[in-house]
């Protein structure tokens, strides 16, 4: 009796078939890919990140082009003079949703369309909301970009040199972090006029601290790597090592921190404008629109809704994008 292990297999015609018309030279499942390509793939497959990206892009597009869709400026008081010489102002017109050509609650202005209605002075809220969103986004992007440069440079230099330099720089960070933001605003309001400059300076003095901590932590992790030691051995200058070799490897966490800092900056601007030390009339921002709507909430309750919704969607979108970047930069094992 012969065992199966001793039986010799004899191939016959039809056992094998050539695989034609397919490229089998590369295993696509395990093909090597760059780090940033992998990050992009994980980010694009994150549903929440995509929802946040769509929300942010829609708001940015409307902030840029929304005021163009109406013939009014954000500070124009809409009115006309009737046959008797009386001036009629479009005050307190409720939001209009055109259905089969009807324009409800428009009164003498039934031939005009106000999607978000008008405020107590007769200004178009659609134009003002998207103008305010534009101002808020510009303030947030400008300040966060400058804060990224300041905080990133501060943290990288502090972590790289270490020792006494690191101790002194970190004590400065602790002092800056211990001062409440409201105190900074109060002091600045004494010497500076209220407006965009005050808001930007407040954000510049407070938002760089988180960036510096992230950059310092990444520097402490990377400065003992082999390629850094090799550069030191070859005589590379410290600034070259910091900004040309280590900085590109820390940019991922810093971008993630930026995405989380943008909604913080938007909310801070809204808060400062709401309490009366931010954007001042006739210029508008999301915060000043919320403040104006709050003052008229009993007579014109619809006025506060559009800026609050835009503010909530802005913060939600940027937070979703930040979560997506964080998960893409450090994917879990089950997602790989």
Tab-separated table of C-alpha atoms in Angstrom:
chain	number	residue	atom	x	y	z
A	1	UNK	CA	0.000	0.000	0.000
A	2	UNK	CA	1.433	3.305	-1.073
A	3	UNK	CA	0.865	6.503	0.947
A	4	UNK	CA	-0.344	9.639	-0.720
A	5	UNK	CA	2.997	11.326	0.080
A	6	UNK	CA	4.742	8.800	-2.140
A	7	UNK	CA	2.336	9.232	-5.028
A	8	UNK	CA	3.958	11.282	-7.766
A	9	UNK	CA	1.782	13.911	-9.370
A	10	UNK	CA	1.839	13.827	-13.114
A	11	UNK	CA	0.520	17.041	-14.735
A	12	UNK	CA	-1.845	16.626	-17.634
A	13	UNK	CA	-3.143	19.054	-20.216
A	14	UNK	CA	-5.677	21.534	-18.830
A	15	UNK	CA	-4.324	21.625	-15.255
A	16	UNK	CA	-2.760	25.050	-15.805
A	17	UNK	CA	-3.852	28.038	-17.821
A	18	UNK	CA	-1.783	31.055	-18.815
A	19	UNK	CA	-2.985	34.383	-17.382
A	20	UNK	CA	-3.233	36.705	-20.344
A	21	UNK	CA	-4.108	40.373	-20.638
A	22	UNK	CA	-3.141	41.304	-17.046
A	23	UNK	CA	-0.051	42.946	-15.619
A	24	UNK	CA	1.197	40.549	-12.929
A	25	UNK	CA	4.647	42.091	-12.599
A	26	UNK	CA	3.534	44.330	-9.680
A	27	UNK	CA	1.587	43.342	-6.598
A	28	UNK	CA	-0.700	46.341	-6.322
A	29	UNK	CA	-1.809	45.504	-2.777
A	30	UNK	CA	1.725	45.789	-1.439
A	31	UNK	CA	3.232	48.236	-3.904
A	32	UNK	CA	5.423	50.809	-2.199
A	33	UNK	CA	3.948	54.287	-1.903
A	34	UNK	CA	5.172	57.567	-0.543
A	35	UNK	CA	4.274	58.686	2.961
A	36	UNK	CA	2.162	61.634	1.815
A	37	UNK	CA	0.364	59.498	-0.759
A	38	UNK	CA	-0.623	57.131	2.040
A	39	UNK	CA	-1.802	60.078	4.141
A	40	UNK	CA	-3.883	61.375	1.216
A	41	UNK	CA	-5.467	57.938	0.649
A	42	UNK	CA	-6.433	57.586	4.322
A	43	UNK	CA	-7.755	61.156	4.406
A	44	UNK	CA	-9.866	60.763	1.273
A	45	UNK	CA	-11.392	57.538	2.637
A	46	UNK	CA	-12.426	59.262	5.873
A	47	UNK	CA	-16.114	60.137	5.536
A	48	UNK	CA	-16.158	62.725	8.306
A	49	UNK	CA	-13.108	64.455	6.838
A	50	UNK	CA	-14.813	64.605	3.452
A	51	UNK	CA	-17.981	66.043	5.007
A	52	UNK	CA	-15.871	68.672	6.767
A	53	UNK	CA	-13.980	69.484	3.572
A	54	UNK	CA	-17.239	69.951	1.647
A	55	UNK	CA	-18.662	72.198	4.384
A	56	UNK	CA	-15.544	74.372	4.468
A	57	UNK	CA	-15.320	74.643	0.683
A	58	UNK	CA	-18.996	75.577	0.364
A	59	UNK	CA	-18.641	78.290	3.019
A	60	UNK	CA	-15.450	79.633	1.412
A	61	UNK	CA	-17.096	79.756	-2.024
A	62	UNK	CA	-20.173	81.527	-0.638
A	63	UNK	CA	-17.981	83.927	1.356
A	64	UNK	CA	-16.172	84.856	-1.863
A	65	UNK	CA	-19.056	84.925	-4.308
A	66	UNK	CA	-22.175	85.162	-2.098
A	67	UNK	CA	-22.308	88.992	-1.944
A	68	UNK	CA	-22.008	89.106	-5.747
A	69	UNK	CA	-25.390	87.404	-6.108
A	70	UNK	CA	-27.203	90.470	-4.741
A	71	UNK	CA	-27.137	94.077	-5.955
A	72	UNK	CA	-26.639	95.396	-2.414
A	73	UNK	CA	-23.486	96.065	-0.428
A	74	UNK	CA	-23.121	94.846	3.153
A	75	UNK	CA	-23.568	98.390	4.556
A	76	UNK	CA	-26.277	99.634	2.179
A	77	UNK	CA	-29.623	100.587	3.705
A	78	UNK	CA	-32.206	99.455	1.161
A	79	UNK	CA	-34.960	102.002	0.530
A	80	UNK	CA	-36.920	103.815	-2.132
A	81	UNK	CA	-38.937	107.024	-2.364
A	82	UNK	CA	-42.628	106.691	-3.215
A	83	UNK	CA	-44.665	109.035	-5.359
A	84	UNK	CA	-45.438	111.263	-2.405
A	85	UNK	CA	-41.759	111.787	-1.632
A	86	UNK	CA	-41.789	109.519	1.425
A	87	UNK	CA	-38.763	107.316	1.920
A	88	UNK	CA	-39.616	103.689	2.657
A	89	UNK	CA	-36.886	101.521	4.200
A	90	UNK	CA	-36.806	97.711	3.968
A	91	UNK	CA	-36.669	97.151	7.730
A	92	UNK	CA	-37.405	93.783	9.306
A	93	UNK	CA	-38.347	91.801	6.203
A	94	UNK	CA	-38.472	88.099	7.122
A	95	UNK	CA	-36.469	85.551	5.105
A	96	UNK	CA	-38.087	84.838	1.750
A	97	UNK	CA	-38.147	81.403	0.167
A	98	UNK	CA	-39.511	81.887	-3.354
A	99	UNK	CA	-42.182	79.298	-4.098
A	100	UNK	CA	-43.892	79.607	-7.469
A	101	UNK	CA	-42.872	83.231	-7.631
A	102	UNK	CA	-44.483	84.282	-4.345
A	103	UNK	CA	-42.628	86.692	-2.065
A	104	UNK	CA	-44.287	86.546	1.372
A	105	UNK	CA	-43.826	89.180	4.071
A	106	UNK	CA	-42.078	91.587	1.688
A	107	UNK	CA	-44.660	94.387	1.782
A	108	UNK	CA	-43.688	97.223	-0.544
A	109	UNK	CA	-40.535	95.283	-1.514
A	110	UNK	CA	-42.383	92.255	-2.921
A	111	UNK	CA	-40.501	92.621	-6.201
A	112	UNK	CA	-37.152	92.037	-4.456
A	113	UNK	CA	-35.704	88.852	-2.992
A	114	UNK	CA	-34.127	88.728	0.477
A	115	UNK	CA	-33.143	85.112	1.176
A	116	UNK	CA	-32.081	85.789	4.777
A	117	UNK	CA	-34.353	88.800	5.213
A	118	UNK	CA	-33.229	92.277	6.290
A	119	UNK	CA	-32.085	93.632	9.634
A	120	UNK	CA	-33.552	96.402	11.776
A	121	UNK	CA	-31.826	99.084	9.684
A	122	UNK	CA	-32.903	97.681	6.318
A	123	UNK	CA	-29.669	95.961	5.220
A	124	UNK	CA	-29.657	92.663	3.315
A	125	UNK	CA	-28.675	89.854	5.699
A	126	UNK	CA	-27.557	87.501	2.918
A	127	UNK	CA	-24.872	89.971	1.855
A	128	UNK	CA	-23.891	90.768	5.436
A	129	UNK	CA	-23.608	87.133	6.525
A	130	UNK	CA	-21.262	86.140	3.706
A	131	UNK	CA	-19.294	89.371	4.032
A	132	UNK	CA	-18.951	88.589	7.740
A	133	UNK	CA	-17.883	85.007	6.983
A	134	UNK	CA	-15.241	86.381	4.595
A	135	UNK	CA	-13.861	88.723	7.280
A	136	UNK	CA	-13.797	85.941	9.885
A	137	UNK	CA	-12.024	83.514	7.542
A	138	UNK	CA	-9.441	86.098	6.490
A	139	UNK	CA	-8.660	86.907	10.130
A	140	UNK	CA	-8.410	83.216	11.026
A	141	UNK	CA	-6.200	82.202	8.076
A	142	UNK	CA	-3.848	85.188	8.374
A	143	UNK	CA	-3.340	84.873	12.113
A	144	UNK	CA	-2.969	81.085	12.122
A	145	UNK	CA	-0.430	81.225	9.275
A	146	UNK	CA	1.669	83.796	11.142
A	147	UNK	CA	1.241	81.898	14.415
A	148	UNK	CA	2.392	78.718	12.679
A	149	UNK	CA	5.615	80.411	11.563
A	150	UNK	CA	6.273	81.942	15.003
A	151	UNK	CA	5.318	78.904	17.075
A	152	UNK	CA	7.011	76.399	14.779
A	153	UNK	CA	10.287	78.327	14.744
A	154	UNK	CA	10.176	78.897	18.517
A	155	UNK	CA	9.472	75.251	19.320
A	156	UNK	CA	12.011	73.802	16.882
A	157	UNK	CA	14.827	76.054	18.112
A	158	UNK	CA	13.955	75.387	21.757
A	159	UNK	CA	13.891	71.612	21.317
A	160	UNK	CA	16.996	71.449	19.148
A	161	UNK	CA	19.403	73.351	21.396
A	162	UNK	CA	17.996	72.099	24.712
A	163	UNK	CA	19.730	72.854	27.997
A	164	UNK	CA	19.703	76.447	29.191
A	165	UNK	CA	18.257	77.726	25.908
A	166	UNK	CA	15.311	75.332	26.195
A	167	UNK	CA	14.747	76.195	29.866
A	168	UNK	CA	14.628	79.943	29.197
A	169	UNK	CA	12.365	79.610	26.147
A	170	UNK	CA	9.957	77.260	27.929
A	171	UNK	CA	9.687	79.640	30.882
A	172	UNK	CA	8.633	82.321	28.387
A	173	UNK	CA	6.001	79.938	27.013
A	174	UNK	CA	4.668	79.261	30.510
A	175	UNK	CA	4.445	82.982	31.266
A	176	UNK	CA	2.629	83.679	27.986
A	177	UNK	CA	0.281	80.733	28.557
A	178	UNK	CA	-0.562	81.802	32.113
A	179	UNK	CA	-1.950	85.209	31.109
A	180	UNK	CA	-5.730	84.939	30.438
A	181	UNK	CA	-6.825	86.010	26.984
A	182	UNK	CA	-9.383	88.412	28.438
A	183	UNK	CA	-6.608	90.256	30.284
A	184	UNK	CA	-4.617	90.579	27.040
A	185	UNK	CA	-7.673	91.945	25.241
A	186	UNK	CA	-8.384	94.425	28.028
A	187	UNK	CA	-4.821	95.762	27.980
A	188	UNK	CA	-4.720	96.005	24.185
A	189	UNK	CA	-8.099	97.759	24.103
A	190	UNK	CA	-6.608	100.581	26.203
A	191	UNK	CA	-3.897	101.362	23.656
A	192	UNK	CA	-5.423	100.229	20.343
A	193	UNK	CA	-8.660	101.177	18.582
A	194	UNK	CA	-11.314	98.483	18.451
A	195	UNK	CA	-11.465	96.577	15.199
A	196	UNK	CA	-9.687	94.012	13.057
A	197	UNK	CA	-6.210	95.043	14.216
A	198	UNK	CA	-7.079	94.362	17.849
A	199	UNK	CA	-8.500	90.921	17.012
A	200	UNK	CA	-5.491	89.913	14.900
A	201	UNK	CA	-2.977	91.075	17.526
A	202	UNK	CA	-4.857	89.188	20.263
A	203	UNK	CA	-4.754	85.975	18.235
A	204	UNK	CA	-1.069	86.484	17.381
A	205	UNK	CA	-0.199	86.784	21.080
A	206	UNK	CA	-2.082	83.655	22.148
A	207	UNK	CA	-2.410	81.057	19.381
A	208	UNK	CA	1.312	80.415	18.716
A	209	UNK	CA	1.810	78.605	22.040
A	210	UNK	CA	0.132	75.362	20.946
A	211	UNK	CA	2.174	75.347	17.726
A	212	UNK	CA	5.427	75.749	19.658
A	213	UNK	CA	4.623	72.817	21.961
A	214	UNK	CA	3.869	70.515	19.032
A	215	UNK	CA	7.042	71.575	17.182
A	216	UNK	CA	9.224	71.145	20.305
A	217	UNK	CA	7.834	67.653	20.976
A	218	UNK	CA	8.544	66.604	17.378
A	219	UNK	CA	12.051	68.068	17.585
A	220	UNK	CA	12.858	66.152	20.770
A	221	UNK	CA	11.751	62.974	19.017
A	222	UNK	CA	13.700	63.540	15.791
A	223	UNK	CA	16.905	65.329	16.738
A	224	UNK	CA	18.701	62.100	17.710
A	225	UNK	CA	17.885	60.329	14.456
A	226	UNK	CA	20.746	58.966	12.368
A	227	UNK	CA	20.391	61.446	9.518
A	228	UNK	CA	20.616	64.360	11.976
A	229	UNK	CA	23.736	62.903	13.610
A	230	UNK	CA	25.247	62.369	10.170
A	231	UNK	CA	24.588	65.998	9.218
A	232	UNK	CA	26.223	67.204	12.430
A	233	UNK	CA	29.241	65.007	11.752
A	234	UNK	CA	29.568	66.451	8.265
A	235	UNK	CA	29.533	69.984	9.712
A	236	UNK	CA	26.025	71.145	8.718
A	237	UNK	CA	24.891	74.409	10.312
A	238	UNK	CA	22.245	74.173	13.055
A	239	UNK	CA	19.732	76.305	11.134
A	240	UNK	CA	20.210	74.068	8.084
A	241	UNK	CA	19.500	70.970	10.158
A	242	UNK	CA	16.456	72.535	11.856
A	243	UNK	CA	14.709	74.072	8.844
A	244	UNK	CA	15.901	71.918	5.951
A	245	UNK	CA	16.032	68.438	7.453
A	246	UNK	CA	13.900	68.217	10.588
A	247	UNK	CA	11.143	70.699	9.672
A	248	UNK	CA	9.795	68.668	6.692
A	249	UNK	CA	9.341	65.681	9.029
A	250	UNK	CA	7.300	67.714	11.531
A	251	UNK	CA	4.953	69.408	9.085
A	252	UNK	CA	2.205	66.769	9.418
A	253	UNK	CA	1.387	67.293	13.124
A	254	UNK	CA	1.723	71.051	12.653
A	255	UNK	CA	-0.850	71.024	9.828
A	256	UNK	CA	-3.185	69.033	12.077
A	257	UNK	CA	-2.715	71.609	14.834
A	258	UNK	CA	-3.487	74.364	12.318
A	259	UNK	CA	-6.777	72.725	11.390
A	260	UNK	CA	-7.807	72.672	15.050
A	261	UNK	CA	-6.552	76.234	15.633
A	262	UNK	CA	-8.603	77.779	12.803
A	263	UNK	CA	-12.014	77.154	14.454
A	264	UNK	CA	-10.545	78.433	17.738
A	265	UNK	CA	-9.511	81.645	15.966
A	266	UNK	CA	-12.941	81.988	14.326
A	267	UNK	CA	-14.693	81.513	17.667
A	268	UNK	CA	-12.328	83.971	19.387
A	269	UNK	CA	-13.048	86.610	16.745
A	270	UNK	CA	-16.788	85.975	17.145
A	271	UNK	CA	-16.523	86.291	20.932
A	272	UNK	CA	-14.508	89.527	20.793
A	273	UNK	CA	-16.925	91.057	18.291
A	274	UNK	CA	-19.884	89.885	20.363
A	275	UNK	CA	-18.615	91.634	23.502
A	276	UNK	CA	-17.902	94.812	21.517
A	277	UNK	CA	-14.103	94.907	21.173
A	278	UNK	CA	-13.799	93.217	17.787
A	279	UNK	CA	-15.096	94.192	14.366
A	280	UNK	CA	-17.012	97.460	14.571
A	281	UNK	CA	-19.845	98.841	12.453
A	282	UNK	CA	-20.382	99.375	9.589
A	283	UNK	CA	-17.954	96.504	8.897
A	284	UNK	CA	-19.388	93.156	9.875
A	285	UNK	CA	-18.160	89.739	10.943
A	286	UNK	CA	-19.881	86.605	12.191
A	287	UNK	CA	-19.461	87.769	15.784
A	288	UNK	CA	-20.844	91.268	15.200
A	289	UNK	CA	-23.819	89.793	13.312
A	290	UNK	CA	-24.574	87.453	16.223
A	291	UNK	CA	-24.311	90.405	18.619
A	292	UNK	CA	-26.709	92.443	16.468
A	293	UNK	CA	-29.127	89.524	16.191
A	294	UNK	CA	-29.009	88.967	19.957
A	295	UNK	CA	-29.940	92.591	20.576
A	296	UNK	CA	-32.987	92.218	18.295
A	297	UNK	CA	-33.930	88.659	19.229
A	298	UNK	CA	-37.349	89.631	20.580
A	299	UNK	CA	-38.407	91.665	17.548
A	300	UNK	CA	-36.488	89.973	14.711
A	301	UNK	CA	-35.772	86.412	15.930
A	302	UNK	CA	-34.712	85.210	12.474
A	303	UNK	CA	-31.798	87.672	12.352
A	304	UNK	CA	-29.548	85.648	14.674
A	305	UNK	CA	-29.999	82.276	12.955
A	306	UNK	CA	-27.895	82.638	9.743
A	307	UNK	CA	-24.655	83.809	11.441
A	308	UNK	CA	-24.983	81.174	14.195
A	309	UNK	CA	-25.501	78.408	11.640
A	310	UNK	CA	-22.545	79.589	9.533
A	311	UNK	CA	-20.333	79.785	12.640
A	312	UNK	CA	-21.355	76.280	13.734
A	313	UNK	CA	-20.733	74.817	10.266
A	314	UNK	CA	-17.329	76.519	10.037
A	315	UNK	CA	-16.176	75.103	13.362
A	316	UNK	CA	-17.649	71.677	12.629
A	317	UNK	CA	-16.022	71.494	9.200
A	318	UNK	CA	-12.534	72.472	10.356
A	319	UNK	CA	-12.730	70.087	13.321
A	320	UNK	CA	-13.725	67.220	11.011
A	321	UNK	CA	-10.775	68.062	8.737
A	322	UNK	CA	-8.438	68.167	11.738
A	323	UNK	CA	-9.674	64.763	12.926
A	324	UNK	CA	-9.174	63.407	9.406
A	325	UNK	CA	-5.581	64.665	9.242
A	326	UNK	CA	-4.805	63.264	12.690
A	327	UNK	CA	-6.132	59.825	11.799
A	328	UNK	CA	-4.425	59.869	8.396
A	329	UNK	CA	-1.043	60.779	9.889
A	330	UNK	CA	-1.272	57.994	12.498
A	331	UNK	CA	-3.659	55.358	11.063
A	332	UNK	CA	-4.845	52.524	13.244
A	333	UNK	CA	-3.728	48.988	12.421
A	334	UNK	CA	-7.220	47.874	11.411
A	335	UNK	CA	-7.447	50.772	8.919
A	336	UNK	CA	-4.225	49.894	7.119
